[in-house]
Coordinates of C-alpha atoms in Angstrom, one line a residue:
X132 CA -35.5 -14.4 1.9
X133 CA -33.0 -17.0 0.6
X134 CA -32.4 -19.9 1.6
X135 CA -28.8 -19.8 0.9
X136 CA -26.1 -18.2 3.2
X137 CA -26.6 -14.5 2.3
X138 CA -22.5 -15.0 1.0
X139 CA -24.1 -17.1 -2.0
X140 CA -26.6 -15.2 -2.8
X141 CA -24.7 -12.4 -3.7
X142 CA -22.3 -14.1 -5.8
X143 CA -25.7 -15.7 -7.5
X144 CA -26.8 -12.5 -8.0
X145 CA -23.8 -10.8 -9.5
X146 CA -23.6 -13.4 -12.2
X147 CA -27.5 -13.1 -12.8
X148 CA -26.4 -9.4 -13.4
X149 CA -23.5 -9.8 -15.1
X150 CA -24.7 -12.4 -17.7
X151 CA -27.8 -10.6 -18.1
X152 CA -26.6 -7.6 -19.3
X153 CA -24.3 -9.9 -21.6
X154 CA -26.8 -11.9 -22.9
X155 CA -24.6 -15.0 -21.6
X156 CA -26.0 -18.3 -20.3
X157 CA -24.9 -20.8 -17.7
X158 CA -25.5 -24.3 -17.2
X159 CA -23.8 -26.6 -14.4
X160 CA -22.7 -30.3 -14.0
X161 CA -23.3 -31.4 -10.3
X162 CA -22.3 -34.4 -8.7
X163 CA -21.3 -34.0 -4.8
X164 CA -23.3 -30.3 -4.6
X165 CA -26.7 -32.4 -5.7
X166 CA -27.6 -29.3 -7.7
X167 CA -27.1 -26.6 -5.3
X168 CA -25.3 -24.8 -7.4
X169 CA -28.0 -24.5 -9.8
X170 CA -30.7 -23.9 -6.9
X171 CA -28.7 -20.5 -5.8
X172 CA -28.4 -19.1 -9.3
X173 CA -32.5 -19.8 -9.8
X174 CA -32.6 -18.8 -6.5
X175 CA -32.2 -15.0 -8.2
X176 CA -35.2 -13.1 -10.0
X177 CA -34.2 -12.9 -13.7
X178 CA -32.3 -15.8 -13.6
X179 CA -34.4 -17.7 -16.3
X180 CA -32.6 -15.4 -18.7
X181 CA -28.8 -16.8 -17.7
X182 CA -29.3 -20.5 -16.5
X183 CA -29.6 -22.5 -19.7
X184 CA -29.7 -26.3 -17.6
X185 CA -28.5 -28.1 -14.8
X186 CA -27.1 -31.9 -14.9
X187 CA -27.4 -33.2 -11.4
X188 CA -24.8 -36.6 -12.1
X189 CA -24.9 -38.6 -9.4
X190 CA -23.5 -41.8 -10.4
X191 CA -20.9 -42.9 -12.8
X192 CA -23.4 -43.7 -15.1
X193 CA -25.0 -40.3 -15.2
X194 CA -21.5 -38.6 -15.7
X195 CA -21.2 -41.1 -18.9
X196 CA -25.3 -40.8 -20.4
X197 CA -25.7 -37.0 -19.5
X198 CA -22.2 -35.5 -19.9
X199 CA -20.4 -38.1 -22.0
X200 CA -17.5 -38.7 -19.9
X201 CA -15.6 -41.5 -20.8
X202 CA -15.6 -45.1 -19.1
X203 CA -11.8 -44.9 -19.2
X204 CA -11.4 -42.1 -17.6
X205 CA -13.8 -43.0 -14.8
X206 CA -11.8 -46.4 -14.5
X207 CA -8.1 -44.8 -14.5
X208 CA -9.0 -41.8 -12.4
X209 CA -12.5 -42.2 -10.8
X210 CA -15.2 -40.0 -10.4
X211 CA -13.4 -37.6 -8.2
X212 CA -10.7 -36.2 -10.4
X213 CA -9.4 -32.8 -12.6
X214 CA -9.9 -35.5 -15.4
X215 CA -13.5 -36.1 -14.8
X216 CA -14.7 -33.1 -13.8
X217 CA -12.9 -31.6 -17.0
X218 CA -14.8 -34.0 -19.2
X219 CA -17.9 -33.2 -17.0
X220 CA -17.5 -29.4 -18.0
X221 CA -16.9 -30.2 -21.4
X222 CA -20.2 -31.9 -21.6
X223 CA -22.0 -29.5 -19.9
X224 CA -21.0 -26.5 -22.3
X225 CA -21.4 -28.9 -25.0
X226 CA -24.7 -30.2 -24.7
X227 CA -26.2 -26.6 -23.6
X228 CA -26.5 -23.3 -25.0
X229 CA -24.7 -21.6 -22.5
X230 CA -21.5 -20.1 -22.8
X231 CA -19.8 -20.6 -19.6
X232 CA -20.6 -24.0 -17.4
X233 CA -19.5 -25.2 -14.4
X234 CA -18.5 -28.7 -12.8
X235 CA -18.4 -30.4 -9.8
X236 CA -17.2 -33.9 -8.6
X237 CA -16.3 -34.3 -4.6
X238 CA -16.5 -36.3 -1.4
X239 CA -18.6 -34.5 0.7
X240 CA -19.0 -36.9 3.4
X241 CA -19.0 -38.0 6.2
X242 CA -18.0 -41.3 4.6
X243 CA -16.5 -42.0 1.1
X244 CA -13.4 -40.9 1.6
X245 CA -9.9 -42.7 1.6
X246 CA -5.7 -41.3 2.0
X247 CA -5.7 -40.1 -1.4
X248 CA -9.0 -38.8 -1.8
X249 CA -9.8 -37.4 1.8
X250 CA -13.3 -36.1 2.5
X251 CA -13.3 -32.6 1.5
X252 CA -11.7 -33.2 -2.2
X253 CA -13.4 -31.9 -4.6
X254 CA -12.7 -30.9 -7.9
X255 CA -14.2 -27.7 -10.2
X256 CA -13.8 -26.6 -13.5
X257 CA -15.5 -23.7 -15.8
X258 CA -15.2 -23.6 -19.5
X259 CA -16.1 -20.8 -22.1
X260 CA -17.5 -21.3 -25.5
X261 CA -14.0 -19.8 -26.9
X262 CA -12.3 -22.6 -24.8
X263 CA -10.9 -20.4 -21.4
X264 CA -10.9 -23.2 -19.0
X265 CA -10.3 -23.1 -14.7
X266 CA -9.5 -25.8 -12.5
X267 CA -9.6 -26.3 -8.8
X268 CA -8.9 -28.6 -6.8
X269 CA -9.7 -28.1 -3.2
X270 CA -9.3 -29.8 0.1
X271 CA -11.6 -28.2 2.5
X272 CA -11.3 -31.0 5.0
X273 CA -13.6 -32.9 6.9
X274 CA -15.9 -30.0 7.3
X275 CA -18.9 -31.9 7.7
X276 CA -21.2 -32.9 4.4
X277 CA -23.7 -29.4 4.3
X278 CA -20.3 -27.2 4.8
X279 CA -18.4 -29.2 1.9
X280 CA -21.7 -28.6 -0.2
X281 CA -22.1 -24.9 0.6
X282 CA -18.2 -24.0 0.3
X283 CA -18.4 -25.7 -3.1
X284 CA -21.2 -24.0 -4.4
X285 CA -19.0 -20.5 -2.8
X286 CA -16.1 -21.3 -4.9
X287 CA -17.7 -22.6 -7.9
X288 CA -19.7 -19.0 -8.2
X289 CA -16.6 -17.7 -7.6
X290 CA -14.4 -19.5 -10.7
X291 CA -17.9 -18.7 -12.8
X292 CA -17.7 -14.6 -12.1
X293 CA -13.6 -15.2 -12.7
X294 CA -14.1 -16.9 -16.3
X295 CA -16.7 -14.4 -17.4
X296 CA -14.3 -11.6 -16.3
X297 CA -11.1 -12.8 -17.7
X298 CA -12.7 -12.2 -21.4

């Protein structure tokens, strides 16, 4: 028994499959999914064999000390950005062993959110060791903070099982 939607668990468990038989690793950069996105992939028996880490970066501060992304382009395009969650999955891939990570940067809500970055926003990215690289940026509305979370986790799987077919 999960205790993700039964939806996520299956996408979990096709990578867990899928990388397995590969040999390929995972790791994922976190910020508005709090490392849920990590939790459904362990969620899966074998998984120890795929996910190589999770950074769970919170704050500016974590995105610059665990993932090395840049103060300038925190300051010119804030945390919730392609640019920063670019330089999120950079650092993730980077300072892993995996070879395909995953990023996350969003405004779940309820609060946080302004005109230009509404709650909902949030922006994903995946990049392979041989430098394939997906961004989304989606605007799933003010959903309510749990649906944000769990439709972020759904679409990041998603990009993951896209990268690591487009080989």
């Amino acid at each position: 028994m999960s205790i993700f939607p039964a939806d996520i668990e299956d996408r979990a468990r096709q990578i867990i499959a899928s990388f397995s038989g590969e040999k390929h690793m995972v790791s994922t950069a976190e910020s508005c999914t709090g490392g849920l996105i990590a939790g459904a992939l362990t969620e899966i028996s074998g998984s120890s064999a795929v996910v190589d880490r999770g950074f769970v970066t919170y704050t500016n501060e974590a995105k610059m000390e665990m993932l090395g992304v840049s103060r300038a382009t925190l300051t010119a395009f804030g945390a919730v950005s392609k640019e920063t969650a670019l330089q999120m999955v950079h650092g993730a891939l980077f300072r892993s062993r995996a070879h395909i990570a995953v990023a996350v940067t969003g405004i779940a809500g309820p609060g946080g959110g302004s005109a230009a970055k509404p709650v909902g926003l949030v922006h994903l990215a995946t990049k392979s060791r041989d430098g394939r690289l997906l961004h989304r940026e989606m605007r799933y509305g003010d959903i309510g903070r749990d649906q944000v979370r769990l439709a972020t986790v759904r679409t990041a799987l998603d990009m993951v099982l896209e990268l690591s077919h487009s080989a």
